[in-house]
CSV table of C-alpha atoms in Angstrom, one decimal:
chain,number,residue,atom,x,y,z
A,1,UNK,CA,8.7,-38.2,67.5
A,2,UNK,CA,5.3,-38.2,65.8
A,3,UNK,CA,6.9,-37.2,62.5
A,4,UNK,CA,9.3,-40.2,62.7
A,5,UNK,CA,6.4,-42.6,63.3
A,6,UNK,CA,4.5,-41.0,60.4
A,7,UNK,CA,7.6,-41.2,58.1
A,8,UNK,CA,8.1,-44.8,59.0
A,9,UNK,CA,4.5,-45.6,58.1
A,10,UNK,CA,4.8,-43.7,54.8
A,11,UNK,CA,8.0,-45.6,53.9
A,12,UNK,CA,6.3,-48.9,54.6
A,13,UNK,CA,3.5,-47.9,52.3
A,14,UNK,CA,6.1,-47.0,49.7
A,15,UNK,CA,7.8,-50.4,50.0
A,16,UNK,CA,4.4,-52.1,49.3
A,17,UNK,CA,3.9,-49.9,46.2
A,18,UNK,CA,7.4,-50.1,44.7
A,19,UNK,CA,8.4,-53.7,45.6
A,20,UNK,CA,6.1,-55.5,43.1
A,21,UNK,CA,7.4,-53.6,40.1
A,22,UNK,CA,11.0,-54.1,41.4
A,23,UNK,CA,10.5,-57.8,41.6
A,24,UNK,CA,8.9,-58.0,38.1
A,25,UNK,CA,11.9,-56.2,36.6
A,26,UNK,CA,14.4,-58.4,38.5
A,27,UNK,CA,12.6,-61.5,37.2
A,28,UNK,CA,12.7,-60.2,33.6
A,29,UNK,CA,16.5,-59.4,33.9
A,30,UNK,CA,17.3,-63.0,34.9
A,31,UNK,CA,15.1,-64.5,32.2
A,32,UNK,CA,14.5,-62.9,28.8
A,33,UNK,CA,16.0,-59.4,29.3
A,34,UNK,CA,19.4,-59.7,31.1
A,35,UNK,CA,20.8,-56.3,32.2
A,36,UNK,CA,24.5,-55.4,32.4
A,37,UNK,CA,25.7,-55.4,36.0
A,38,UNK,CA,26.1,-51.6,36.0
A,39,UNK,CA,22.5,-51.0,34.8
A,40,UNK,CA,21.2,-53.5,37.3
A,41,UNK,CA,23.0,-51.6,40.2
A,42,UNK,CA,21.6,-48.3,38.9
A,43,UNK,CA,18.1,-49.9,39.0
A,44,UNK,CA,18.5,-51.3,42.5
A,45,UNK,CA,19.9,-48.0,43.9
A,46,UNK,CA,17.1,-46.2,42.1
A,47,UNK,CA,14.5,-48.4,43.7
A,48,UNK,CA,15.8,-47.6,47.2
A,49,UNK,CA,15.8,-43.9,46.5
A,50,UNK,CA,12.3,-44.3,45.1
A,51,UNK,CA,11.0,-45.9,48.3
A,52,UNK,CA,12.6,-43.4,50.7
A,53,UNK,CA,11.7,-40.5,48.4
A,54,UNK,CA,8.1,-41.4,48.1
A,55,UNK,CA,7.8,-41.8,51.9
A,56,UNK,CA,9.2,-38.3,52.5
A,57,UNK,CA,7.1,-36.8,49.7
A,58,UNK,CA,3.7,-38.2,50.8
A,59,UNK,CA,4.3,-37.1,54.4
A,60,UNK,CA,5.3,-33.7,53.2
A,61,UNK,CA,2.2,-33.4,51.0
A,62,UNK,CA,0.0,-34.3,54.0
A,63,UNK,CA,1.7,-31.7,56.2
A,64,UNK,CA,2.0,-28.8,53.7
A,65,UNK,CA,0.5,-28.9,50.2
A,66,UNK,CA,-2.9,-30.2,51.2
A,67,UNK,CA,-3.7,-27.8,54.1
A,68,UNK,CA,-2.1,-24.9,52.1
A,69,UNK,CA,-4.2,-25.6,49.0
A,70,UNK,CA,-7.4,-26.1,51.0
A,71,UNK,CA,-6.8,-22.9,52.9
A,72,UNK,CA,-6.3,-20.8,49.7
A,73,UNK,CA,-9.3,-22.5,48.1
A,74,UNK,CA,-11.6,-21.7,51.0
A,75,UNK,CA,-10.4,-18.1,51.1
A,76,UNK,CA,-10.9,-17.6,47.4
A,77,UNK,CA,-14.5,-18.9,47.6
A,78,UNK,CA,-15.3,-16.4,50.3
A,79,UNK,CA,-14.3,-13.4,48.1
A,80,UNK,CA,-17.3,-11.2,47.3
A,81,UNK,CA,-16.0,-10.1,43.9
A,82,UNK,CA,-15.5,-12.9,41.3
A,83,UNK,CA,-12.6,-11.1,39.4
A,84,UNK,CA,-10.1,-11.4,42.3
A,85,UNK,CA,-10.3,-15.2,42.7
A,86,UNK,CA,-10.2,-15.8,39.0
A,87,UNK,CA,-7.1,-13.6,38.7
A,88,UNK,CA,-5.5,-15.5,41.6
A,89,UNK,CA,-6.4,-18.9,40.0
A,90,UNK,CA,-4.7,-17.8,36.7
A,91,UNK,CA,-1.5,-16.7,38.4
A,92,UNK,CA,-1.4,-19.8,40.6
A,93,UNK,CA,-1.9,-22.0,37.5
A,94,UNK,CA,0.9,-20.3,35.6
A,95,UNK,CA,3.4,-20.3,38.5
A,96,UNK,CA,2.8,-23.9,39.6
A,97,UNK,CA,3.1,-25.2,36.0
A,98,UNK,CA,6.3,-23.4,35.3
A,99,UNK,CA,7.6,-25.0,38.5
A,100,UNK,CA,6.7,-28.6,37.4
A,101,UNK,CA,9.9,-30.5,36.8
A,102,UNK,CA,8.5,-32.8,34.1
A,103,UNK,CA,7.7,-29.8,32.0
A,104,UNK,CA,11.3,-28.8,31.9
A,105,UNK,CA,12.2,-32.2,30.6
A,106,UNK,CA,9.5,-32.0,27.8
A,107,UNK,CA,10.8,-28.6,26.7
A,108,UNK,CA,14.3,-29.9,26.3
A,109,UNK,CA,13.1,-32.7,24.0
A,110,UNK,CA,11.3,-30.5,21.5
A,111,UNK,CA,14.2,-28.8,19.6
A,112,UNK,CA,11.9,-27.0,17.1
A,113,UNK,CA,10.5,-24.6,19.7
A,114,UNK,CA,12.5,-22.5,22.2
A,115,UNK,CA,12.2,-23.9,25.7
A,116,UNK,CA,10.6,-20.9,27.3
A,117,UNK,CA,8.1,-20.5,24.5
A,118,UNK,CA,6.8,-24.0,25.1
A,119,UNK,CA,6.9,-23.7,28.9
A,120,UNK,CA,5.0,-20.4,28.9
A,121,UNK,CA,2.5,-21.8,26.4
A,122,UNK,CA,1.7,-24.8,28.6
A,123,UNK,CA,1.7,-22.6,31.8
A,124,UNK,CA,-0.8,-20.1,30.3
A,125,UNK,CA,-3.0,-23.1,29.1
A,126,UNK,CA,-3.1,-24.4,32.7
A,127,UNK,CA,-3.7,-21.0,34.2
A,128,UNK,CA,-6.7,-20.3,31.8
A,129,UNK,CA,-8.2,-23.7,32.5
A,130,UNK,CA,-7.8,-23.3,36.3
A,131,UNK,CA,-10.0,-20.2,35.8
A,132,UNK,CA,-12.5,-22.4,33.9
A,133,UNK,CA,-12.5,-24.8,36.8
A,134,UNK,CA,-13.2,-22.0,39.3
A,135,UNK,CA,-16.1,-20.7,37.1
A,136,UNK,CA,-17.5,-24.2,36.9
A,137,UNK,CA,-17.5,-24.6,40.7
A,138,UNK,CA,-19.0,-21.1,41.3
A,139,UNK,CA,-21.9,-21.6,38.9
A,140,UNK,CA,-22.3,-25.4,39.4
A,141,UNK,CA,-21.8,-26.3,35.8
A,142,UNK,CA,-21.7,-30.1,35.3
A,143,UNK,CA,-18.2,-31.4,34.6
A,144,UNK,CA,-19.4,-33.5,31.7
A,145,UNK,CA,-20.5,-30.4,29.8
A,146,UNK,CA,-17.1,-28.8,30.2
A,147,UNK,CA,-15.2,-32.0,29.2
A,148,UNK,CA,-17.4,-32.7,26.1
A,149,UNK,CA,-17.1,-29.1,24.8
A,150,UNK,CA,-13.3,-28.8,25.1
A,151,UNK,CA,-12.4,-32.4,24.1
A,152,UNK,CA,-14.5,-31.8,20.9
A,153,UNK,CA,-12.3,-28.8,20.2
A,154,UNK,CA,-9.1,-30.9,20.9
A,155,UNK,CA,-10.0,-33.6,18.4
A,156,UNK,CA,-11.1,-31.1,15.8
A,157,UNK,CA,-7.7,-29.4,16.0
A,158,UNK,CA,-5.9,-32.7,15.4
A,159,UNK,CA,-6.9,-32.3,11.7
A,160,UNK,CA,-4.8,-29.0,11.5
A,161,UNK,CA,-1.8,-29.9,13.7
A,162,UNK,CA,1.3,-31.4,12.1
A,163,UNK,CA,1.1,-35.2,12.7
A,164,UNK,CA,4.5,-35.5,14.4
A,165,UNK,CA,3.5,-32.7,16.8
A,166,UNK,CA,0.3,-34.4,18.1
A,167,UNK,CA,2.2,-36.6,20.6
A,168,UNK,CA,3.9,-33.5,22.1
A,169,UNK,CA,0.5,-31.9,22.6
A,170,UNK,CA,-1.1,-34.8,24.4
A,171,UNK,CA,2.1,-35.5,26.4
A,172,UNK,CA,2.1,-31.9,27.6
A,173,UNK,CA,-1.3,-32.6,29.3
A,174,UNK,CA,0.3,-35.5,31.2
A,175,UNK,CA,3.5,-33.8,32.3
A,176,UNK,CA,1.8,-30.8,33.8
A,177,UNK,CA,-0.1,-33.0,36.2
A,178,UNK,CA,3.0,-34.1,38.0
A,179,UNK,CA,4.0,-34.6,41.7
A,180,UNK,CA,4.2,-30.8,42.4
A,181,UNK,CA,1.0,-29.7,40.6
A,182,UNK,CA,-1.5,-32.4,41.5
A,183,UNK,CA,-1.5,-32.3,45.3
A,184,UNK,CA,-1.9,-28.5,45.3
A,185,UNK,CA,-4.5,-28.3,42.6
A,186,UNK,CA,-6.6,-31.1,44.1
A,187,UNK,CA,-6.5,-29.5,47.6
A,188,UNK,CA,-7.4,-26.1,46.0
A,189,UNK,CA,-10.5,-27.7,44.5
A,190,UNK,CA,-11.5,-29.3,47.8
A,191,UNK,CA,-11.1,-26.0,49.5
A,192,UNK,CA,-13.1,-24.1,46.9
A,193,UNK,CA,-16.0,-26.6,46.9
A,194,UNK,CA,-16.1,-27.0,50.7
A,195,UNK,CA,-17.6,-23.6,51.3
A,196,UNK,CA,-20.7,-24.7,49.4
A,197,UNK,CA,-23.3,-26.8,51.3
A,198,UNK,CA,-25.3,-28.2,48.4
A,199,UNK,CA,-25.4,-31.9,47.5
A,200,UNK,CA,-22.9,-31.5,44.6
A,201,UNK,CA,-20.1,-29.8,46.7
A,202,UNK,CA,-18.2,-33.0,47.3
A,203,UNK,CA,-18.3,-34.1,43.6
A,204,UNK,CA,-17.3,-30.6,42.4
A,205,UNK,CA,-14.2,-30.8,44.5
A,206,UNK,CA,-12.8,-33.2,41.9
A,207,UNK,CA,-12.2,-32.4,38.3
A,208,UNK,CA,-9.7,-29.5,38.5
A,209,UNK,CA,-6.8,-31.8,37.4
A,210,UNK,CA,-8.9,-33.1,34.6
A,211,UNK,CA,-9.8,-29.7,33.3
A,212,UNK,CA,-6.2,-28.4,33.8
A,213,UNK,CA,-4.9,-31.3,31.6
A,214,UNK,CA,-6.9,-30.0,28.6
A,215,UNK,CA,-5.4,-26.5,28.7
A,216,UNK,CA,-1.8,-27.6,27.7
A,217,UNK,CA,-3.1,-29.9,24.9
A,218,UNK,CA,-5.1,-27.1,23.3
A,219,UNK,CA,-2.4,-24.4,23.8
A,220,UNK,CA,0.4,-26.6,22.5
A,221,UNK,CA,-1.7,-27.7,19.5
A,222,UNK,CA,-2.3,-24.0,18.7
A,223,UNK,CA,1.4,-23.4,19.1
A,224,UNK,CA,2.1,-26.3,16.7
A,225,UNK,CA,-0.2,-24.8,14.1
A,226,UNK,CA,1.5,-21.4,14.4
A,227,UNK,CA,5.1,-22.7,14.4
A,228,UNK,CA,4.5,-25.5,11.9
A,229,UNK,CA,7.4,-27.4,13.4
A,230,UNK,CA,9.2,-29.9,11.1
A,231,UNK,CA,10.8,-31.8,14.0
A,232,UNK,CA,9.1,-32.5,17.3
A,233,UNK,CA,11.1,-35.5,18.1
A,234,UNK,CA,12.2,-36.7,21.5
A,235,UNK,CA,15.8,-37.5,22.3
A,236,UNK,CA,16.6,-41.1,23.2
A,237,UNK,CA,18.0,-42.0,26.6
A,238,UNK,CA,21.8,-42.2,26.5
A,239,UNK,CA,23.1,-45.4,28.1
A,240,UNK,CA,26.6,-45.5,29.6
A,241,UNK,CA,28.7,-48.5,30.4
A,242,UNK,CA,29.4,-48.8,34.1
A,243,UNK,CA,32.1,-51.2,35.3
A,244,UNK,CA,32.0,-50.7,39.1
A,245,UNK,CA,29.8,-49.8,42.0
A,246,UNK,CA,31.8,-46.6,42.4
A,247,UNK,CA,30.9,-45.5,38.9
A,248,UNK,CA,27.2,-46.3,39.7
A,249,UNK,CA,27.5,-44.2,42.9
A,250,UNK,CA,29.1,-41.4,40.9
A,251,UNK,CA,26.1,-41.4,38.4
A,252,UNK,CA,23.8,-40.6,41.3
A,253,UNK,CA,26.2,-38.1,42.9
A,254,UNK,CA,26.4,-36.1,39.7
A,255,UNK,CA,22.6,-36.1,39.3
A,256,UNK,CA,21.8,-35.0,42.9
A,257,UNK,CA,22.8,-31.3,42.5
A,258,UNK,CA,20.8,-30.9,39.3
A,259,UNK,CA,17.6,-32.3,40.9
A,260,UNK,CA,18.2,-30.4,44.1
A,261,UNK,CA,18.2,-27.2,42.0
A,262,UNK,CA,15.2,-28.4,39.8
A,263,UNK,CA,13.0,-29.2,42.8
A,264,UNK,CA,14.0,-25.9,44.6
A,265,UNK,CA,12.9,-24.0,41.5
A,266,UNK,CA,9.7,-26.0,41.5
A,267,UNK,CA,8.8,-25.4,45.2
A,268,UNK,CA,9.9,-21.8,45.6
A,269,UNK,CA,7.0,-20.2,43.6
A,270,UNK,CA,4.5,-22.2,45.7
A,271,UNK,CA,6.2,-21.1,48.9
A,272,UNK,CA,6.2,-17.5,47.7
A,273,UNK,CA,2.4,-17.6,46.9
A,274,UNK,CA,1.8,-19.1,50.4
A,275,UNK,CA,3.8,-16.4,52.1
A,276,UNK,CA,1.9,-13.6,50.3
A,277,UNK,CA,-1.4,-15.4,51.1
A,278,UNK,CA,-0.5,-15.7,54.8
A,279,UNK,CA,0.6,-12.1,55.1
A,280,UNK,CA,-2.7,-10.9,53.7
A,281,UNK,CA,-5.2,-13.3,55.3
A,282,UNK,CA,-3.4,-14.6,58.4
A,283,UNK,CA,-5.3,-17.8,58.1
A,284,UNK,CA,-2.8,-20.2,59.8
A,285,UNK,CA,-1.5,-19.8,63.4
A,286,UNK,CA,2.1,-20.4,64.4
A,287,UNK,CA,1.9,-24.1,65.1
A,288,UNK,CA,0.2,-24.7,61.7
A,289,UNK,CA,2.9,-22.6,60.0
A,290,UNK,CA,5.7,-24.7,61.6
A,291,UNK,CA,4.0,-27.9,60.4
A,292,UNK,CA,3.6,-26.5,56.9
A,293,UNK,CA,7.3,-25.4,56.9
A,294,UNK,CA,8.3,-28.9,58.0
A,295,UNK,CA,6.1,-30.4,55.3
A,296,UNK,CA,7.9,-28.3,52.6
A,297,UNK,CA,11.3,-29.6,53.8
A,298,UNK,CA,10.0,-33.2,53.7
A,299,UNK,CA,8.5,-32.6,50.2
A,300,UNK,CA,11.7,-31.2,49.0
A,301,UNK,CA,13.8,-34.1,50.3
A,302,UNK,CA,11.3,-36.6,48.9
A,303,UNK,CA,11.1,-35.2,45.4
A,304,UNK,CA,14.9,-34.9,45.1
A,305,UNK,CA,15.3,-38.6,46.1
A,306,UNK,CA,12.4,-39.7,44.0
A,307,UNK,CA,13.3,-37.9,40.8
A,308,UNK,CA,16.9,-38.9,41.0
A,309,UNK,CA,15.9,-42.5,41.5
A,310,UNK,CA,13.5,-42.8,38.6
A,311,UNK,CA,15.6,-40.7,36.1
A,312,UNK,CA,19.0,-42.2,36.9
A,313,UNK,CA,18.0,-45.8,37.9
A,314,UNK,CA,14.7,-46.7,36.2
A,315,UNK,CA,15.1,-45.0,32.8
A,316,UNK,CA,18.1,-47.1,31.5
A,317,UNK,CA,16.5,-50.3,32.8
A,318,UNK,CA,13.2,-49.6,30.9
A,319,UNK,CA,15.0,-49.0,27.7
A,320,UNK,CA,17.2,-52.1,28.0
A,321,UNK,CA,14.2,-54.4,28.8
A,322,UNK,CA,12.1,-53.0,26.0
A,323,UNK,CA,14.9,-53.5,23.5
A,324,UNK,CA,15.8,-57.0,24.7
A,325,UNK,CA,12.2,-58.3,24.7
A,326,UNK,CA,11.4,-56.8,21.3
A,327,UNK,CA,14.6,-58.2,19.8
A,328,UNK,CA,13.9,-61.7,21.1
A,329,UNK,CA,12.4,-64.6,19.0
A,330,UNK,CA,9.0,-63.9,20.4
A,331,UNK,CA,8.4,-60.1,20.4
A,332,UNK,CA,4.6,-60.6,21.0
A,333,UNK,CA,5.4,-61.2,24.7
A,334,UNK,CA,5.8,-57.4,24.9
A,335,UNK,CA,2.0,-57.2,25.3
A,336,UNK,CA,1.6,-59.4,28.4
A,337,UNK,CA,4.8,-58.1,29.9
A,338,UNK,CA,3.7,-54.5,29.3
A,339,UNK,CA,0.3,-55.2,30.9
A,340,UNK,CA,1.8,-56.7,34.0
A,341,UNK,CA,4.3,-53.8,34.4
A,342,UNK,CA,1.5,-51.3,33.8
A,343,UNK,CA,-0.7,-52.9,36.5
A,344,UNK,CA,1.9,-52.5,39.2
A,345,UNK,CA,3.8,-49.4,38.1
A,346,UNK,CA,0.9,-47.1,38.7
A,347,UNK,CA,1.0,-47.9,42.4
A,348,UNK,CA,4.5,-46.3,42.5
A,349,UNK,CA,3.3,-42.9,41.2
A,350,UNK,CA,3.4,-40.4,44.1
A,351,UNK,CA,0.5,-38.3,42.9
A,352,UNK,CA,-1.7,-41.5,42.7
A,353,UNK,CA,-1.1,-42.0,46.5
A,354,UNK,CA,-2.4,-38.5,47.1
A,355,UNK,CA,-5.4,-38.9,44.9
A,356,UNK,CA,-6.6,-42.2,46.3
A,357,UNK,CA,-6.2,-40.9,49.9
A,358,UNK,CA,-8.1,-37.7,49.2
A,359,UNK,CA,-10.9,-39.6,47.4
A,360,UNK,CA,-11.4,-41.8,50.5
A,361,UNK,CA,-11.3,-38.7,52.8
A,362,UNK,CA,-13.8,-36.6,50.8
A,363,UNK,CA,-16.2,-39.5,50.4
A,364,UNK,CA,-16.0,-40.5,54.0
A,365,UNK,CA,-14.7,-44.0,53.0
A,366,UNK,CA,-17.6,-44.8,50.6
A,367,UNK,CA,-15.0,-44.9,47.8
A,368,UNK,CA,-12.0,-46.7,49.1
A,369,UNK,CA,-8.3,-46.3,48.2
A,370,UNK,CA,-8.3,-50.0,47.4
A,371,UNK,CA,-11.2,-49.8,44.9
A,372,UNK,CA,-9.7,-46.8,43.1
A,373,UNK,CA,-6.2,-48.4,43.1
A,374,UNK,CA,-7.5,-51.6,41.5
A,375,UNK,CA,-9.4,-49.7,38.9
A,376,UNK,CA,-6.4,-47.6,38.0
A,377,UNK,CA,-4.1,-50.6,37.8
A,378,UNK,CA,-6.5,-52.4,35.4
A,379,UNK,CA,-6.8,-49.3,33.3
A,380,UNK,CA,-3.0,-48.8,33.0
A,381,UNK,CA,-2.5,-52.5,32.3
A,382,UNK,CA,-4.8,-52.2,29.2
A,383,UNK,CA,-3.2,-48.9,28.1
A,384,UNK,CA,0.4,-50.3,28.2
A,385,UNK,CA,-0.8,-53.5,26.4
A,386,UNK,CA,-2.3,-51.4,23.7
A,387,UNK,CA,0.8,-49.3,23.5
A,388,UNK,CA,2.9,-52.5,23.0
A,389,UNK,CA,0.4,-53.7,20.3
A,390,UNK,CA,0.9,-50.4,18.5
A,391,UNK,CA,4.7,-50.9,18.5
A,392,UNK,CA,4.2,-54.3,17.0
A,393,UNK,CA,1.6,-53.3,14.4
A,394,UNK,CA,2.2,-49.6,13.7
A,395,UNK,CA,-1.5,-48.8,14.3
A,396,UNK,CA,-2.3,-45.1,14.5
A,397,UNK,CA,-3.0,-43.9,18.1
A,398,UNK,CA,-6.1,-42.0,17.1
A,399,UNK,CA,-7.8,-45.3,16.4
A,400,UNK,CA,-7.7,-45.8,20.2
A,401,UNK,CA,-7.9,-42.3,21.6
A,402,UNK,CA,-11.0,-41.2,19.7
A,403,UNK,CA,-13.3,-44.1,20.6
A,404,UNK,CA,-11.8,-44.2,24.1
A,405,UNK,CA,-12.6,-40.6,24.9
A,406,UNK,CA,-15.9,-40.8,23.1
A,407,UNK,CA,-17.1,-43.7,25.3
A,408,UNK,CA,-15.8,-42.1,28.4
A,409,UNK,CA,-17.6,-38.8,27.6
A,410,UNK,CA,-20.9,-40.7,26.9
A,411,UNK,CA,-20.5,-42.5,30.2
A,412,UNK,CA,-20.5,-39.2,32.1
A,413,UNK,CA,-24.2,-39.1,31.6
A,414,UNK,CA,-24.8,-42.5,33.3
A,415,UNK,CA,-22.4,-42.4,36.3
A,416,UNK,CA,-22.6,-40.3,39.5
A,417,UNK,CA,-20.9,-36.9,39.0
A,418,UNK,CA,-18.3,-37.6,41.6
A,419,UNK,CA,-17.0,-40.6,39.7
A,420,UNK,CA,-16.7,-38.5,36.6
A,421,UNK,CA,-14.4,-36.0,38.4
A,422,UNK,CA,-12.3,-38.8,40.0
A,423,UNK,CA,-12.0,-40.6,36.7
A,424,UNK,CA,-10.8,-37.7,34.7
A,425,UNK,CA,-8.5,-36.6,37.5
A,426,UNK,CA,-7.1,-40.1,37.6
A,427,UNK,CA,-6.1,-39.9,33.9
A,428,UNK,CA,-3.9,-36.9,34.5
A,429,UNK,CA,-2.5,-38.3,37.8
A,430,UNK,CA,-1.6,-41.7,36.4
A,431,UNK,CA,0.7,-40.3,33.7
A,432,UNK,CA,3.4,-39.1,36.1
A,433,UNK,CA,7.2,-39.5,36.4
A,434,UNK,CA,7.1,-43.3,36.5
A,435,UNK,CA,5.4,-43.3,33.1
A,436,UNK,CA,7.8,-40.9,31.5
A,437,UNK,CA,11.0,-42.4,33.0
A,438,UNK,CA,10.2,-46.1,32.7
A,439,UNK,CA,7.3,-46.9,30.4
A,440,UNK,CA,8.3,-44.4,27.8
A,441,UNK,CA,11.9,-45.7,27.6
A,442,UNK,CA,10.5,-49.2,27.6
A,443,UNK,CA,8.4,-48.3,24.5
A,444,UNK,CA,11.3,-46.5,22.8
A,445,UNK,CA,13.7,-49.4,23.3
A,446,UNK,CA,11.1,-51.8,21.9
A,447,UNK,CA,10.4,-49.6,18.9
A,448,UNK,CA,14.0,-49.2,18.1
A,449,UNK,CA,14.6,-52.9,18.2
A,450,UNK,CA,11.6,-53.5,16.0
A,451,UNK,CA,12.8,-50.9,13.5
A,452,UNK,CA,9.7,-48.8,13.9
A,453,UNK,CA,9.1,-45.0,13.9
A,454,UNK,CA,9.8,-44.0,17.5
A,455,UNK,CA,8.0,-40.7,17.1
A,456,UNK,CA,4.7,-42.1,15.9
A,457,UNK,CA,4.7,-45.7,17.3
A,458,UNK,CA,6.4,-45.4,20.7
A,459,UNK,CA,5.2,-42.0,21.8
A,460,UNK,CA,1.6,-41.8,22.7
A,461,UNK,CA,2.0,-44.2,25.6
A,462,UNK,CA,1.6,-41.2,28.0
A,463,UNK,CA,-1.7,-40.4,26.2
A,464,UNK,CA,-2.9,-44.0,26.5
A,465,UNK,CA,-2.0,-44.1,30.2
A,466,UNK,CA,-4.0,-40.9,30.7
A,467,UNK,CA,-7.1,-42.2,28.7
A,468,UNK,CA,-7.9,-45.7,30.1
A,469,UNK,CA,-8.5,-44.7,33.7
A,470,UNK,CA,-11.4,-42.6,32.5
A,471,UNK,CA,-13.1,-45.8,31.4
A,472,UNK,CA,-12.2,-48.1,34.3
A,473,UNK,CA,-13.0,-45.6,37.1
A,474,UNK,CA,-16.4,-44.7,35.5
A,475,UNK,CA,-17.1,-48.4,35.2
A,476,UNK,CA,-16.5,-48.6,38.9
A,477,UNK,CA,-19.0,-45.8,39.3
A,478,UNK,CA,-21.5,-47.5,37.0
A,479,UNK,CA,-21.2,-50.7,39.0
A,480,UNK,CA,-21.7,-48.8,42.3
A,481,UNK,CA,-24.8,-47.1,40.8
A,482,UNK,CA,-26.2,-50.5,39.8
A,483,UNK,CA,-25.6,-51.9,43.3
A,484,UNK,CA,-27.4,-49.0,44.9
A,485,UNK,CA,-30.4,-49.5,42.7
A,486,UNK,CA,-30.5,-53.2,43.5
A,487,UNK,CA,-30.3,-52.5,47.2
A,488,UNK,CA,-33.1,-49.9,46.9
A,489,UNK,CA,-35.3,-52.3,45.0
A,490,UNK,CA,-34.7,-55.0,47.6
A,491,UNK,CA,-35.6,-52.5,50.4
A,492,UNK,CA,-38.8,-51.5,48.6
A,493,UNK,CA,-39.8,-55.2,48.2
A,494,UNK,CA,-39.0,-55.9,51.9
A,495,UNK,CA,-41.2,-52.9,52.9
A,496,UNK,CA,-44.0,-54.1,50.7
A,497,UNK,CA,-43.8,-57.6,52.2
A,498,UNK,CA,-44.0,-56.0,55.7
A,499,UNK,CA,-47.0,-53.9,54.7
A,500,UNK,CA,-48.7,-57.0,53.2
A,501,UNK,CA,-48.2,-59.0,56.3
A,502,UNK,CA,-49.6,-56.2,58.5
A,503,UNK,CA,-52.7,-56.0,56.3
A,504,UNK,CA,-53.1,-59.7,56.4
A,505,UNK,CA,-53.0,-59.9,60.2
A,506,UNK,CA,-55.4,-56.9,60.4
């Protein structure tokens, strides 16, 4: 009964997240970007699956992924020898990354490199950098030092990587921080940092996702240098003509088995790790185990529904709309339309829901879900606007990424450490399945209509989405710092006035 009430609450939250972007798309389809009836039905069915799937998934994460990740993190931090937790972190990073559904999609779209070579390269990159994260927490190394050092290496390597392969490298950092990976890694970080009692323990609980996003970028860049691929292109979305609601239903029916298998492959390694952990440490009692098992079932159902909805329903709509708007007499409207879509679409990312909720819990409400949500939406709006500008002008993405990351890294020295961790985590979290299945086809459709180079002009939108939250969240932290200083000064002035009045009366 309690689970039903919680599920109903999660579904209501999903409606509030998905409804705005659904309304925006519907308005576009009856004005400047009319969809065919079949594609419209795909989109509407997809929106329903999205809402229900997100409700199941967020409930499942609360019941299983978060307590499981925190439990493993706490146990690792209690280990007397450092080698064992580092080895476990590496294995966890590799297994969870191989399980990420978005990575399978990326591997299929890079024909110049065998699928398993790319998957294992990305997985090893995440595993190694999860070890780096554990070392940082153990020794209390500031997150800003880690980020500056490794991003300097990333941008140095761009001079040696084939130009067409750079988008694949940056996109790999985004796809690895998907709906399966993020909840577990974030909970793992909270668990590892919770054992410590110093003042930086809460801020150190964030930053694992940020660091783990760097690993795939570096590893895929090195792979690109070794392979020297001539073709790193992505395949365009194939759009089929649908004449009846039965054909629309059949599209979803054919997709369900594939995503059921994909999500099962994604969750089984995590379940296996948990079973081994429980057999060794006996951390959870029977009632907790039953709750975690129920959470796994909810997570499985939710991810199947969500991924089917976005891939089958949202992807064709995104490509159609991008193509129609760019092919109109006023293609410049791509920029404001893209910004509006970007502002609302981030609210429908399942991992974003997990991040904002955990931020509020860890900070005891001092950093609210609403504040983080608004900052993320503003950042994604700017990133999609810039992406549309690039499609119209052909500007090189490095003109935006280099100064953006440079400013964000400099800001790490001026904002509270916890905001730095949240900001860089947000960059990875925001570039999830909604970005790859709606915004990316939107950009590809627009680029095709404009006659541009899809590989260099359209791709990179994932990298932009991952970059702008770094700036907006840290600006939120900077504003919070300024407010605290102002309040402190006012308090000092008030105390001085009280002291002066006491002296005067004496």
